[in-house]
Short mmCIF file of C-alpha atoms and ligand atoms in Angstrom, two decimals:
data_model
loop_
_atom_site.label_atom_id
_atom_site.label_comp_id
_atom_site.label_asym_id
_atom_site.label_seq_id
_atom_site.Cartn_x
_atom_site.Cartn_y
_atom_site.Cartn_z
CA MET Q 832 0.00 0.00 0.00
CA PRO Q 833 1.51 3.43 -0.89
CA THR Q 834 2.24 5.62 2.13
CA PRO Q 835 -0.32 8.41 2.50
CA LYS Q 836 1.59 11.69 2.68
CA THR Q 837 -1.42 13.64 3.93
CA ILE Q 838 -4.63 12.55 5.63
CA ASP Q 839 -7.72 14.77 5.88
CA THR Q 840 -10.26 13.81 8.48
CA ALA Q 841 -12.70 15.45 10.92
CA GLY Q 842 -11.55 18.98 10.05
CA LEU Q 843 -7.88 18.10 10.54
CA ARG Q 844 -5.12 17.66 7.97
CA LEU Q 845 -2.07 15.63 8.89
CA GLU Q 846 1.09 16.09 6.82
CA PHE Q 847 3.53 13.18 6.92
CA THR Q 848 5.82 14.81 4.36
CA ARG Q 849 8.70 15.44 6.74
CA HIS Q 850 9.53 11.80 7.44
CA GLY Q 851 12.10 9.62 5.68
CA GLU Q 852 11.08 6.67 3.53
CA GLN Q 853 12.69 4.27 6.00
CA ALA Q 854 10.67 5.53 8.96
CA LEU Q 855 7.45 5.46 6.97
CA ALA Q 856 8.15 1.97 5.62
CA THR Q 857 8.93 0.70 9.14
CA ALA Q 858 5.72 2.24 10.49
CA LEU Q 859 3.64 0.71 7.72
CA LYS Q 860 5.18 -2.70 8.16
CA THR Q 861 4.61 -2.82 11.91
CA LEU Q 862 1.08 -1.46 11.56
CA ALA Q 863 0.24 -4.04 8.89
CA ALA Q 864 1.37 -6.82 11.24
CA LEU Q 865 -0.64 -5.49 14.21
CA PRO Q 866 -4.10 -7.01 14.71
CA ASN Q 867 -6.51 -4.08 14.46
CA LYS Q 868 -8.34 -4.00 17.79
CA ALA Q 869 -10.07 -0.66 17.16
CA GLN Q 870 -13.53 -2.28 17.13
CA ASP Q 871 -12.82 -3.78 20.57
CA LEU Q 872 -13.06 -0.26 21.99
CA VAL Q 873 -16.80 -0.43 21.39
CA SER Q 874 -17.35 -4.01 22.52
CA LYS Q 875 -17.25 -5.99 25.76
CA THR Q 876 -13.71 -7.29 24.94
CA VAL Q 877 -11.39 -6.93 27.93
CA LEU Q 878 -8.73 -4.51 26.62
CA ASN Q 879 -7.51 -3.49 30.06
CA GLY Q 880 -6.30 -6.90 31.23
CA SER Q 881 -4.56 -5.89 34.45
CA GLU Q 882 -7.84 -4.42 35.72
CA ASN Q 883 -9.96 -7.03 33.91
CA ARG Q 884 -12.12 -4.47 32.09
CA PRO Q 885 -13.06 -3.32 28.62
CA ALA Q 886 -12.01 0.22 27.61
CA TRP Q 887 -15.15 2.20 26.93
CA HIS Q 888 -14.26 5.87 26.52
CA VAL Q 889 -15.36 5.89 22.86
CA LEU Q 890 -18.84 4.91 24.05
CA SER Q 891 -19.02 8.08 26.13
CA ARG Q 892 -19.10 10.30 23.02
CA LEU Q 893 -22.61 11.41 22.12
CA GLY Q 894 -23.97 9.30 19.26
CA ALA Q 895 -21.60 6.36 19.88
CA LYS Q 896 -22.93 2.85 19.36
CA GLY Q 897 -21.91 -0.34 21.14
CA PHE Q 898 -21.01 -3.45 19.17
CA ASP Q 899 -22.73 -5.91 21.52
CA ALA Q 900 -25.38 -5.79 24.24
CA PRO Q 901 -23.10 -4.88 27.21
CA SER Q 902 -21.32 -2.13 25.27
CA GLN Q 903 -24.59 -0.73 23.93
CA ALA Q 904 -25.95 -0.71 27.49
CA ALA Q 905 -22.85 1.23 28.56
CA ALA Q 906 -23.30 3.74 25.72
CA ASP Q 907 -26.97 4.21 26.66
CA PHE Q 908 -26.07 4.69 30.33
CA LEU Q 909 -23.30 7.21 29.61
CA GLN Q 910 -25.36 9.24 27.21
CA ALA Q 911 -28.39 9.26 29.53
CA GLU Q 912 -26.12 10.44 32.34
CA PHE Q 913 -24.83 13.19 30.06
CA THR Q 914 -28.40 14.39 29.43
CA ARG Q 915 -29.25 14.29 33.15
CA MET Q 916 -26.11 16.29 33.87
CA ALA Q 917 -26.74 18.82 31.08
CA ASP Q 918 -30.29 19.39 32.38
CA TRP Q 919 -29.01 19.84 35.91
CA VAL Q 920 -26.37 22.30 34.72
CA ASP Q 921 -28.93 24.34 32.77
CA GLN Q 922 -31.09 24.64 35.89
CA ARG Q 923 -28.14 25.78 38.02
CA VAL Q 924 -27.04 28.39 35.50
CA GLU Q 925 -30.59 29.65 35.07
CA GLN Q 926 -31.16 29.89 38.82
CA ALA Q 927 -27.90 31.78 39.29
CA GLY Q 928 -29.03 34.46 36.86
CA ALA Q 929 -26.84 37.49 36.29
CA GLU Q 930 -24.92 36.85 39.54
CA GLY Q 931 -23.33 33.77 37.96
CA LEU Q 932 -21.71 30.79 39.65
CA ASP Q 933 -18.37 30.17 41.32
CA ILE Q 934 -17.27 26.61 40.62
CA ILE Q 935 -14.61 25.17 42.91
CA HIS Q 936 -13.28 22.36 40.74
CA LEU Q 937 -11.36 19.71 42.67
CA GLY Q 938 -9.73 17.02 40.53
CA ALA Q 939 -6.32 15.58 39.66
CA GLY Q 940 -4.71 14.13 36.55
CA GLY Q 941 -7.29 13.04 34.00
CA SER Q 942 -10.00 14.45 36.23
CA GLU Q 943 -8.57 17.91 35.68
CA THR Q 944 -6.00 18.30 32.88
CA PRO Q 945 -8.21 17.69 29.79
CA MET Q 946 -10.98 19.91 31.15
CA LEU Q 947 -8.53 22.66 32.00
CA ALA Q 948 -6.91 22.38 28.54
CA LEU Q 949 -10.29 22.66 26.84
CA HIS Q 950 -11.56 25.35 29.17
CA THR Q 951 -8.53 27.46 28.27
CA ALA Q 952 -8.95 26.89 24.52
CA LEU Q 953 -12.71 27.43 24.46
CA SER Q 954 -12.47 30.56 26.62
CA VAL Q 955 -10.75 32.22 23.69
CA LEU Q 956 -13.86 31.68 21.59
CA GLN Q 957 -16.62 32.11 24.13
CA THR Q 958 -16.82 33.88 27.47
CA PRO Q 959 -17.34 31.21 30.15
CA ARG Q 960 -20.75 31.39 31.85
CA CYS Q 961 -19.24 30.85 35.29
CA ARG Q 962 -16.01 31.44 37.16
CA VAL Q 963 -14.02 28.23 37.57
CA HIS Q 964 -11.46 27.94 40.37
CA TRP Q 965 -9.19 24.99 39.60
CA VAL Q 966 -7.53 23.15 42.44
CA ALA Q 967 -5.50 20.00 41.76
CA ASN Q 968 -2.59 20.15 44.14
CA LEU Q 969 -2.28 19.54 47.85
CA ASP Q 970 -0.95 23.06 48.19
CA GLY Q 971 -2.72 25.01 50.90
CA ALA Q 972 -1.95 28.28 49.16
CA THR Q 973 -3.79 27.14 46.02
CA ILE Q 974 -7.00 26.14 47.78
CA ASP Q 975 -6.83 29.32 49.87
CA ALA Q 976 -6.49 31.45 46.74
CA ALA Q 977 -9.35 29.63 45.00
CA LEU Q 978 -11.68 30.08 47.98
CA ALA Q 979 -10.68 33.69 48.49
CA ALA Q 980 -11.69 34.42 44.89
CA ALA Q 981 -15.12 32.79 45.27
CA LYS Q 982 -18.30 34.01 47.00
CA PRO Q 983 -19.83 31.28 49.24
CA GLU Q 984 -23.44 32.20 48.42
CA ARG Q 985 -22.93 31.50 44.73
CA SER Q 986 -20.41 28.65 45.01
CA TRP Q 987 -20.67 24.97 44.11
CA ILE Q 988 -17.98 22.43 44.92
CA ILE Q 989 -17.33 19.79 42.30
CA ILE Q 990 -15.44 16.73 43.51
CA ASN Q 991 -14.17 15.20 40.30
CA SER Q 992 -12.71 11.79 41.02
CA LYS Q 993 -13.29 8.58 39.18
CA SER Q 994 -12.09 6.40 42.08
CA PHE Q 995 -13.16 8.83 44.82
CA ARG Q 996 -9.96 7.77 46.54
CA THR Q 997 -7.46 10.38 45.32
CA GLN Q 998 -6.07 11.77 48.52
CA GLU Q 999 -5.39 15.33 47.42
CA VAL Q 1000 -8.86 15.73 45.97
CA MET Q 1001 -10.57 14.47 49.13
CA ARG Q 1002 -8.39 16.67 51.35
CA ASN Q 1003 -9.21 19.74 49.30
CA ALA Q 1004 -12.89 18.77 49.36
CA ASP Q 1005 -12.84 18.73 53.17
CA ILE Q 1006 -11.30 22.21 53.26
CA ALA Q 1007 -13.72 23.59 50.65
CA LEU Q 1008 -16.72 22.09 52.42
CA ARG Q 1009 -15.69 23.63 55.75
CA TRP Q 1010 -15.24 27.01 54.04
CA LEU Q 1011 -18.65 26.76 52.41
CA GLY Q 1012 -20.24 25.63 55.67
CA ASP Q 1013 -18.78 28.68 57.42
CA GLY Q 1014 -20.22 30.87 54.69
CA ILE Q 1015 -23.74 29.51 54.18
CA GLY Q 1016 -24.24 26.94 56.94
CA THR Q 1017 -23.38 23.23 57.02
CA ASP Q 1018 -26.67 21.86 55.67
CA LYS Q 1019 -26.79 24.23 52.74
CA ALA Q 1020 -23.11 23.62 52.02
CA ARG Q 1021 -23.75 19.87 51.72
CA GLN Q 1022 -26.40 20.59 49.11
CA ARG Q 1023 -23.83 22.49 47.07
CA LEU Q 1024 -21.49 19.53 46.79
CA VAL Q 1025 -21.45 17.49 43.58
CA ALA Q 1026 -19.54 14.29 42.89
CA LEU Q 1027 -18.44 13.15 39.44
CA THR Q 1028 -17.35 9.57 39.89
CA ALA Q 1029 -17.40 5.92 38.94
CA ASN Q 1030 -17.58 5.08 42.64
CA ALA Q 1031 -20.96 6.43 43.77
CA GLU Q 1032 -20.94 4.20 46.86
CA LEU Q 1033 -17.86 5.92 48.21
CA ALA Q 1034 -19.27 9.38 47.43
CA LEU Q 1035 -22.34 8.45 49.46
CA GLN Q 1036 -20.27 6.98 52.26
CA ARG Q 1037 -17.75 9.85 52.51
CA PHE Q 1038 -20.01 12.88 52.10
CA GLY Q 1039 -23.50 11.38 52.40
CA LEU Q 1040 -24.34 12.67 48.96
CA PRO Q 1041 -27.82 11.87 47.63
CA ALA Q 1042 -28.16 10.37 44.14
CA ASN Q 1043 -29.13 13.67 42.53
CA GLN Q 1044 -25.79 15.21 43.56
CA ILE Q 1045 -23.79 12.38 41.99
CA PHE Q 1046 -23.11 12.08 38.27
CA ARG Q 1047 -21.64 8.77 37.28
CA SER Q 1048 -19.05 7.52 34.85
CA LEU Q 1049 -17.96 3.89 34.60
CA PRO Q 1050 -14.89 2.03 35.89
CA GLU Q 1051 -14.35 0.90 32.29
CA ILE Q 1052 -13.41 4.46 31.31
CA GLY Q 1053 -9.76 5.16 32.10
CA GLY Q 1054 -8.89 8.35 34.01
CA ARG Q 1055 -7.00 9.90 31.07
CA PHE Q 1056 -9.92 9.26 28.73
CA SER Q 1057 -12.79 10.39 30.92
CA LEU Q 1058 -13.49 13.98 29.88
CA TRP Q 1059 -16.38 12.93 27.63
CA SER Q 1060 -18.27 11.36 30.51
CA ALA Q 1061 -19.64 13.01 33.67
CA HIS Q 1062 -16.07 14.08 34.51
CA GLY Q 1063 -16.38 16.85 31.91
CA MET Q 1064 -19.23 18.62 33.73
CA VAL Q 1065 -17.30 21.85 34.15
CA LEU Q 1066 -17.30 22.33 30.37
CA LEU Q 1067 -21.09 22.17 30.34
CA LEU Q 1068 -21.23 24.69 33.16
CA ALA Q 1069 -18.83 27.05 31.44
CA PHE Q 1070 -19.86 26.75 27.79
CA GLY Q 1071 -23.27 25.07 27.61
CA ARG Q 1072 -24.74 22.07 25.87
CA GLU Q 1073 -24.30 23.24 22.28
CA THR Q 1074 -20.54 23.75 22.55
CA VAL Q 1075 -19.99 20.47 24.37
CA THR Q 1076 -22.11 18.66 21.79
CA GLN Q 1077 -19.82 20.08 19.09
CA LEU Q 1078 -16.81 18.83 21.03
CA HIS Q 1079 -18.32 15.34 21.06
CA ALA Q 1080 -19.19 15.60 17.35
CA GLY Q 1081 -15.53 16.23 16.47
CA ALA Q 1082 -14.40 13.30 18.60
CA HIS Q 1083 -17.15 11.07 17.19
CA ASP Q 1084 -16.10 11.88 13.61
CA MET Q 1085 -12.50 11.02 14.48
CA ASP Q 1086 -13.79 7.75 15.99
CA GLN Q 1087 -15.62 6.93 12.77
CA HIS Q 1088 -12.42 7.53 10.79
CA PHE Q 1089 -10.41 5.39 13.21
CA LEU Q 1090 -12.93 2.56 13.40
CA SER Q 1091 -13.45 2.33 9.64
CA THR Q 1092 -9.89 2.79 8.28
CA PRO Q 1093 -7.00 0.30 8.23
CA LEU Q 1094 -4.33 1.35 10.73
CA GLU Q 1095 -1.77 1.95 7.96
CA SER Q 1096 -3.89 4.70 6.44
CA SER Q 1097 -5.63 6.12 9.51
CA ALA Q 1098 -4.38 9.35 11.09
CA PRO Q 1099 -4.00 7.91 14.63
CA GLY Q 1100 -2.54 4.68 13.23
CA LEU Q 1101 0.18 6.40 11.22
CA MET Q 1102 1.08 8.77 14.06
CA ALA Q 1103 1.42 5.81 16.41
CA GLY Q 1104 3.36 3.75 13.86
CA LEU Q 1105 5.88 6.55 13.31
CA SER Q 1106 6.30 7.25 17.01
CA HIS Q 1107 6.88 3.53 17.61
CA ALA Q 1108 9.36 3.35 14.70
CA TYR Q 1109 11.37 6.26 16.08
CA ARG Q 1110 11.52 4.64 19.52
CA VAL Q 1111 12.13 1.04 18.58
CA ARG Q 1112 13.98 1.18 15.25
CA PHE Q 1113 15.85 4.46 15.62
CA GLY Q 1114 16.17 4.53 19.43
CA LEU Q 1115 14.95 8.11 19.88
CA PRO Q 1116 13.96 8.76 23.50
CA LEU Q 1117 12.02 12.03 23.20
CA LEU Q 1118 8.85 13.24 21.52
CA SER Q 1119 8.21 16.97 21.30
CA ILE Q 1120 4.77 18.49 20.71
CA GLY Q 1121 4.61 22.18 19.84
CA LEU Q 1122 1.18 23.77 19.73
CA TYR Q 1123 0.83 27.17 18.08
CA GLY Q 1124 -1.39 29.62 19.93
CA ASP Q 1125 -1.96 30.50 23.59
CA ALA Q 1126 -5.36 28.83 23.32
CA PHE Q 1127 -3.32 25.60 23.71
CA SER Q 1128 -1.42 26.75 26.76
CA ARG Q 1129 -2.86 24.06 29.06
CA MET Q 1130 -2.63 21.28 26.49
CA PRO Q 1131 0.98 20.19 27.21
CA LEU Q 1132 0.21 18.81 30.68
CA TYR Q 1133 -2.77 16.88 29.36
CA LEU Q 1134 -0.82 15.43 26.41
CA GLN Q 1135 2.07 14.50 28.66
CA GLN Q 1136 -0.28 12.69 31.01
CA LEU Q 1137 -2.14 10.95 28.21
CA LEU Q 1138 1.00 9.72 26.48
CA MET Q 1139 3.31 9.01 29.38
CA GLU Q 1140 0.82 7.57 31.88
CA SER Q 1141 -0.46 5.31 29.10
CA LEU Q 1142 2.84 4.31 27.51
CA GLY Q 1143 5.36 4.39 30.37
CA LYS Q 1144 5.29 0.64 31.07
CA SER Q 1145 7.76 -2.23 30.85
CA THR Q 1146 5.58 -5.32 31.17
CA SER Q 1147 3.64 -6.94 28.36
CA ALA Q 1148 -0.14 -6.56 28.34
CA ASP Q 1149 -0.59 -10.15 29.54
CA GLY Q 1150 1.86 -9.51 32.41
CA MET Q 1151 4.07 -12.37 31.28
CA GLN Q 1152 7.12 -10.69 29.70
CA PRO Q 1153 9.33 -7.66 30.10
CA VAL Q 1154 9.02 -4.98 27.43
CA HIS Q 1155 12.34 -3.32 26.73
CA VAL Q 1156 11.21 -0.26 24.77
CA SER Q 1157 7.99 1.64 25.43
CA GLY Q 1158 6.69 5.19 24.96
CA PRO Q 1159 8.89 8.27 24.61
CA ALA Q 1160 9.31 10.99 27.20
CA VAL Q 1161 7.16 13.88 26.03
CA ILE Q 1162 8.20 17.51 26.08
CA SER Q 1163 5.64 20.03 24.98
CA GLY Q 1164 4.92 23.72 24.91
CA VAL Q 1165 3.21 26.56 23.11
CA GLY Q 1166 4.76 28.24 20.06
CA THR Q 1167 6.25 30.73 19.68
CA PRO Q 1168 7.41 30.96 23.36
CA VAL Q 1169 8.50 27.31 23.39
CA GLN Q 1170 10.82 28.01 20.48
CA HIS Q 1171 12.85 30.04 22.97
CA THR Q 1172 12.97 27.29 25.59
CA TYR Q 1173 13.82 23.78 24.37
CA PHE Q 1174 13.84 24.07 20.56
CA GLN Q 1175 17.61 24.54 20.50
CA LEU Q 1176 17.80 20.91 21.61
CA LEU Q 1177 15.53 19.84 18.73
CA HIS Q 1178 17.77 21.47 16.15
CA GLN Q 1179 21.27 20.66 17.29
CA ALA Q 1180 21.38 18.15 20.17
CA ALA Q 1181 23.47 15.07 19.52
CA VAL Q 1182 20.44 12.77 19.81
CA PRO Q 1183 17.57 13.69 17.46
CA VAL Q 1184 14.05 14.22 18.76
CA PHE Q 1185 10.89 13.60 16.79
CA HIS Q 1186 8.40 16.40 16.72
CA GLU Q 1187 4.68 17.03 16.25
CA ILE Q 1188 3.22 20.42 15.47
CA VAL Q 1189 -0.36 21.52 15.96
CA ALA Q 1190 -1.41 24.72 14.20
CA VAL Q 1191 -4.72 26.30 13.17
CA ALA Q 1192 -5.16 27.48 9.58
CA HIS Q 1193 -7.87 30.10 10.15
CA PRO Q 1194 -7.20 32.86 12.72
CA TRP Q 1195 -9.51 33.09 15.73
CA HIS Q 1196 -8.93 36.83 16.06
CA ARG Q 1197 -8.73 39.83 13.73
CA HIS Q 1198 -4.93 39.93 13.31
CA LEU Q 1199 -4.54 37.97 10.10
CA ARG Q 1200 -1.01 39.18 9.32
CA GLU Q 1201 0.24 38.21 12.79
CA HIS Q 1202 -1.50 34.86 12.53
CA MET Q 1203 0.29 34.19 9.24
CA ALA Q 1204 3.55 35.12 10.94
CA LEU Q 1205 2.76 32.65 13.75
CA LEU Q 1206 2.14 29.90 11.21
CA ALA Q 1207 5.30 30.85 9.34
CA ASN Q 1208 7.15 30.20 12.59
CA ALA Q 1209 5.60 26.75 12.95
CA LEU Q 1210 6.48 25.92 9.35
CA GLY Q 1211 9.93 27.49 9.63
CA GLN Q 1212 10.78 25.26 12.60
CA ALA Q 1213 9.55 22.15 10.78
CA ASP Q 1214 11.57 23.14 7.72
CA ALA Q 1215 14.74 23.86 9.70
CA LEU Q 1216 14.40 20.53 11.49
CA TRP Q 1217 13.89 18.56 8.32
CA ASN Q 1218 16.09 20.34 5.79
CA GLY Q 1219 18.66 21.90 8.14
CA LYS Q 1220 21.50 23.99 6.78
CA ASP Q 1221 24.96 22.53 6.41
CA ALA Q 1222 28.32 24.06 7.35
CA SER Q 1223 29.40 24.77 3.80
CA SER Q 1224 26.26 26.80 3.02
CA TRP Q 1225 26.89 28.78 6.18
CA GLN Q 1226 30.54 29.29 5.32
CA THR Q 1227 29.68 30.64 1.85
CA GLU Q 1228 27.07 32.94 3.33
CA LEU Q 1229 29.34 34.27 6.07
CA MET Q 1230 32.18 34.89 3.67
CA ALA Q 1231 29.80 36.78 1.39
CA GLN Q 1232 29.09 38.98 4.43
CA GLY Q 1233 32.84 39.75 4.62
CA MET Q 1234 34.10 37.17 7.15
CA SER Q 1235 37.54 35.64 6.56
CA PRO Q 1236 37.49 32.00 5.33
CA GLU Q 1237 39.02 30.73 8.62
CA ALA Q 1238 36.59 32.61 10.83
CA ALA Q 1239 33.67 31.63 8.57
CA ALA Q 1240 34.67 27.94 8.73
CA ARG Q 1241 34.71 28.03 12.54
CA ALA Q 1242 31.45 29.94 12.83
CA ALA Q 1243 29.79 27.69 10.25
CA HIS Q 1244 30.22 24.60 12.43
CA HIS Q 1245 28.41 26.24 15.33
CA ARG Q 1246 25.59 27.40 13.10
CA ALA Q 1247 25.12 24.20 11.08
CA CYS Q 1248 21.87 22.31 11.68
CA PRO Q 1249 21.97 18.70 10.52
CA GLY Q 1250 18.36 18.43 9.33
CA GLY Q 1251 16.73 15.04 8.88
CA ARG Q 1252 14.79 15.62 12.12
CA PRO Q 1253 11.26 14.43 11.45
CA SER Q 1254 7.96 16.05 12.28
CA THR Q 1255 4.26 15.49 11.67
CA PHE Q 1256 2.32 18.66 11.00
CA ILE Q 1257 -1.28 18.64 12.26
CA TRP Q 1258 -3.48 21.39 10.88
CA MET Q 1259 -6.78 22.23 12.49
CA GLU Q 1260 -8.87 24.06 9.94
CA ARG Q 1261 -10.27 26.29 12.68
CA LEU Q 1262 -10.13 26.72 16.41
CA SER Q 1263 -13.57 25.43 17.39
CA ALA Q 1264 -15.13 22.97 19.81
CA TYR Q 1265 -15.58 20.52 16.93
CA HIS Q 1266 -11.92 20.67 15.87
CA LEU Q 1267 -10.69 20.45 19.46
CA GLY Q 1268 -12.82 17.34 19.97
CA ALA Q 1269 -11.29 15.77 16.87
CA LEU Q 1270 -7.76 16.68 18.00
CA LEU Q 1271 -8.19 15.12 21.44
CA ALA Q 1272 -9.72 11.95 20.03
CA LEU Q 1273 -6.84 11.76 17.53
CA TYR Q 1274 -4.33 11.83 20.39
CA GLU Q 1275 -6.35 9.31 22.42
CA HIS Q 1276 -6.43 6.78 19.57
CA ARG Q 1277 -2.83 7.37 18.64
CA THR Q 1278 -1.84 6.67 22.26
CA VAL Q 1279 -3.85 3.45 22.41
CA VAL Q 1280 -2.47 2.13 19.09
CA GLU Q 1281 1.06 2.99 20.18
CA GLY Q 1282 0.51 1.01 23.38
CA TRP Q 1283 -0.63 -1.97 21.33
CA LEU Q 1284 2.49 -1.67 19.16
CA TYR Q 1285 4.76 -1.88 22.21
CA GLY Q 1286 2.67 -4.79 23.47
CA ILE Q 1287 1.75 -3.03 26.72
CA ASN Q 1288 -1.59 -2.18 28.36
CA PRO Q 1289 -2.18 1.56 27.71
CA PHE Q 1290 -5.17 1.70 30.08
CA ASP Q 1291 -3.63 1.05 33.51
CA GLN Q 1292 -1.16 3.06 35.67
CA TRP Q 1293 0.09 0.81 38.45
CA GLY Q 1294 3.31 2.78 38.97
CA VAL Q 1295 1.36 5.87 40.02
CA GLU Q 1296 -0.73 3.74 42.36
CA LEU Q 1297 2.32 2.52 44.33
CA GLY Q 1298 3.47 6.08 45.04
CA LYS Q 1299 -0.05 6.96 46.25
CA THR Q 1300 -0.07 4.01 48.69
CA LEU Q 1301 3.35 4.89 50.05
CA ALA Q 1302 2.33 8.52 50.58
CA THR Q 1303 -0.47 7.42 52.90
CA LYS Q 1304 1.88 5.16 54.87
CA ILE Q 1305 4.49 7.92 55.19
CA GLU Q 1306 1.93 10.48 56.28
CA ASN Q 1307 0.75 8.11 59.03
CA ALA Q 1308 4.36 7.66 60.15
CA LEU Q 1309 4.83 11.42 60.20
CA LEU Q 1310 1.75 11.96 62.32
CA SER Q 1311 2.52 9.13 64.75
CA GLN Q 1312 6.24 10.00 64.83
CA ASN Q 1313 6.95 6.34 64.21
CA ALA Q 1314 9.11 5.43 61.23
CA GLN Q 1315 8.81 1.69 61.76
CA GLY Q 1316 8.27 -0.20 58.49
CA LEU Q 1317 9.55 2.65 56.31
CA SER Q 1318 12.60 2.38 54.09
CA PRO Q 1319 15.86 3.65 55.71
CA GLU Q 1320 16.05 6.51 53.16
CA THR Q 1321 12.55 7.71 54.02
CA ALA Q 1322 13.15 7.30 57.77
CA ALA Q 1323 16.24 9.53 57.43
CA SER Q 1324 14.23 12.16 55.55
CA LEU Q 1325 11.61 12.11 58.28
CA ASP Q 1326 14.31 12.84 60.86
CA TYR Q 1327 15.08 16.05 58.98
CA LEU Q 1328 11.41 16.92 58.62
CA ARG Q 1329 10.67 16.44 62.30
CA THR Q 1330 13.04 19.23 63.19
CA HIS Q 1331 12.39 21.54 60.26
CA SER Q 1332 8.69 21.42 59.42
CA ASN Q 1333 7.30 23.63 62.14
O1 LIG N 1435 -10.17 10.50 39.01
P1 LIG N 1435 -9.32 9.96 40.11
O2 LIG N 1435 -9.69 8.56 40.48
O3 LIG N 1435 -9.29 10.88 41.28
O4 LIG N 1435 -7.85 9.84 39.56
C1 LIG N 1435 -7.13 10.96 39.14
C2 LIG N 1435 -5.98 10.56 38.29
O5 LIG N 1435 -5.12 9.69 38.98
C3 LIG N 1435 -4.62 8.69 38.11
O6 LIG N 1435 -5.20 7.48 38.43
C4 LIG N 1435 -3.17 8.50 38.31
O7 LIG N 1435 -2.50 9.71 38.19
C5 LIG N 1435 -5.05 9.14 36.71
O8 LIG N 1435 -5.16 8.16 35.78
C6 LIG N 1435 -6.34 9.80 37.05
O9 LIG N 1435 -6.77 10.61 36.00
#
């Protein structure tokens, strides 16, 4: 099959023109040999073996269909829950009237980063209908600042946690609830608490929340993939049903492309195949993603979580074998500022990096000339990376400017860029909810396919879980002043803390 050099789908154009024939051929060969499990994403097939579950995030897009009875039931449940949530949100916004709402949004990782990324991007297009105060960290200053900026009488606390066990989220919820209780009274404060979770039992147990204050997702939807389900409520609050429906429509169209196209010619398939080829065949350790426009300023954290939490594994999906090469480390930032941070490394570091660029063809503001200049920067970087400029061209140029041949030869070596550094250019036709939905679904599918290529399970994150467990144990030791059972390194650190923390 000839290698597609460009793919147009769901309002996006992907250019694969800045890759060598060898990389493309390797990607195509590995993709052709990979059983295409795309359809399993909409069936009861257990794709997440280490947690013994299917992976059902595609079913949480509006309009998605299941392949069998259990998956169709899941799609029906998720979409009904979306409607219940959208109705609830409309009522809250209407009741708030001109005063508006303060939303204290408590969530970590996938229960915050994709919503924050989209909230930032969509805010450029549409003024949010409510003020959102984002709190992810266990940093007392952050929760204090969020609460200081909110008015209790118009505040709602959203506890966004799939497991309802994430320590920092629960801690912040306790603080926020106390603050709200002080402001409007304990009973009223409890009525202003909402849980978005796949663990309704725990929400009930921990905060006594009634069913109408709980919006449910499913355990089969991984944390990094959950924004389309109840976990995305804040987007409905801020931008309304129409915008969020457009977001789903973009993702759904990308799903249709992914589900109906062979991996070798699908946009997510080819991106994954190339990324895998650069890691496995060429040994490149780093992937860079540059996104052009401040609308994308919160995207890097989300993309890093999606790719690295999914692909940072070294055990095969069946748990039986070690995997020696898995996903790349991801560095990411917003162009043009990021060009002044790590791009030097892309151009001239001894080890090449592969690069992805996201840019929007149509401006979302009135400064067309500046927008063209922004895009020229994105293209200029891609060109410099791919075509470079050798020492002899530099030497000729510098001598033409009057430099002596010896000085020009020396200077030319510092300036020379080797080229041959690959990138995929991803154009969004416009900045819109639809195109953002398509972009996020593209990255989701690309991540999943890449996981399959390495032979790992992209849906679990056991490494993160271990750190969480240890944190609880260490905190207990700190409080009880008893380091028994801790590692010697941690016990030594606690000695320091005991004398320096208060
Ligand atoms: O939604 P929860 O269960 O609070 O988890 C938050 C995040 O923690 C992780 O489990 C690990 O960081 C992510 O996958 C998840 O998005």
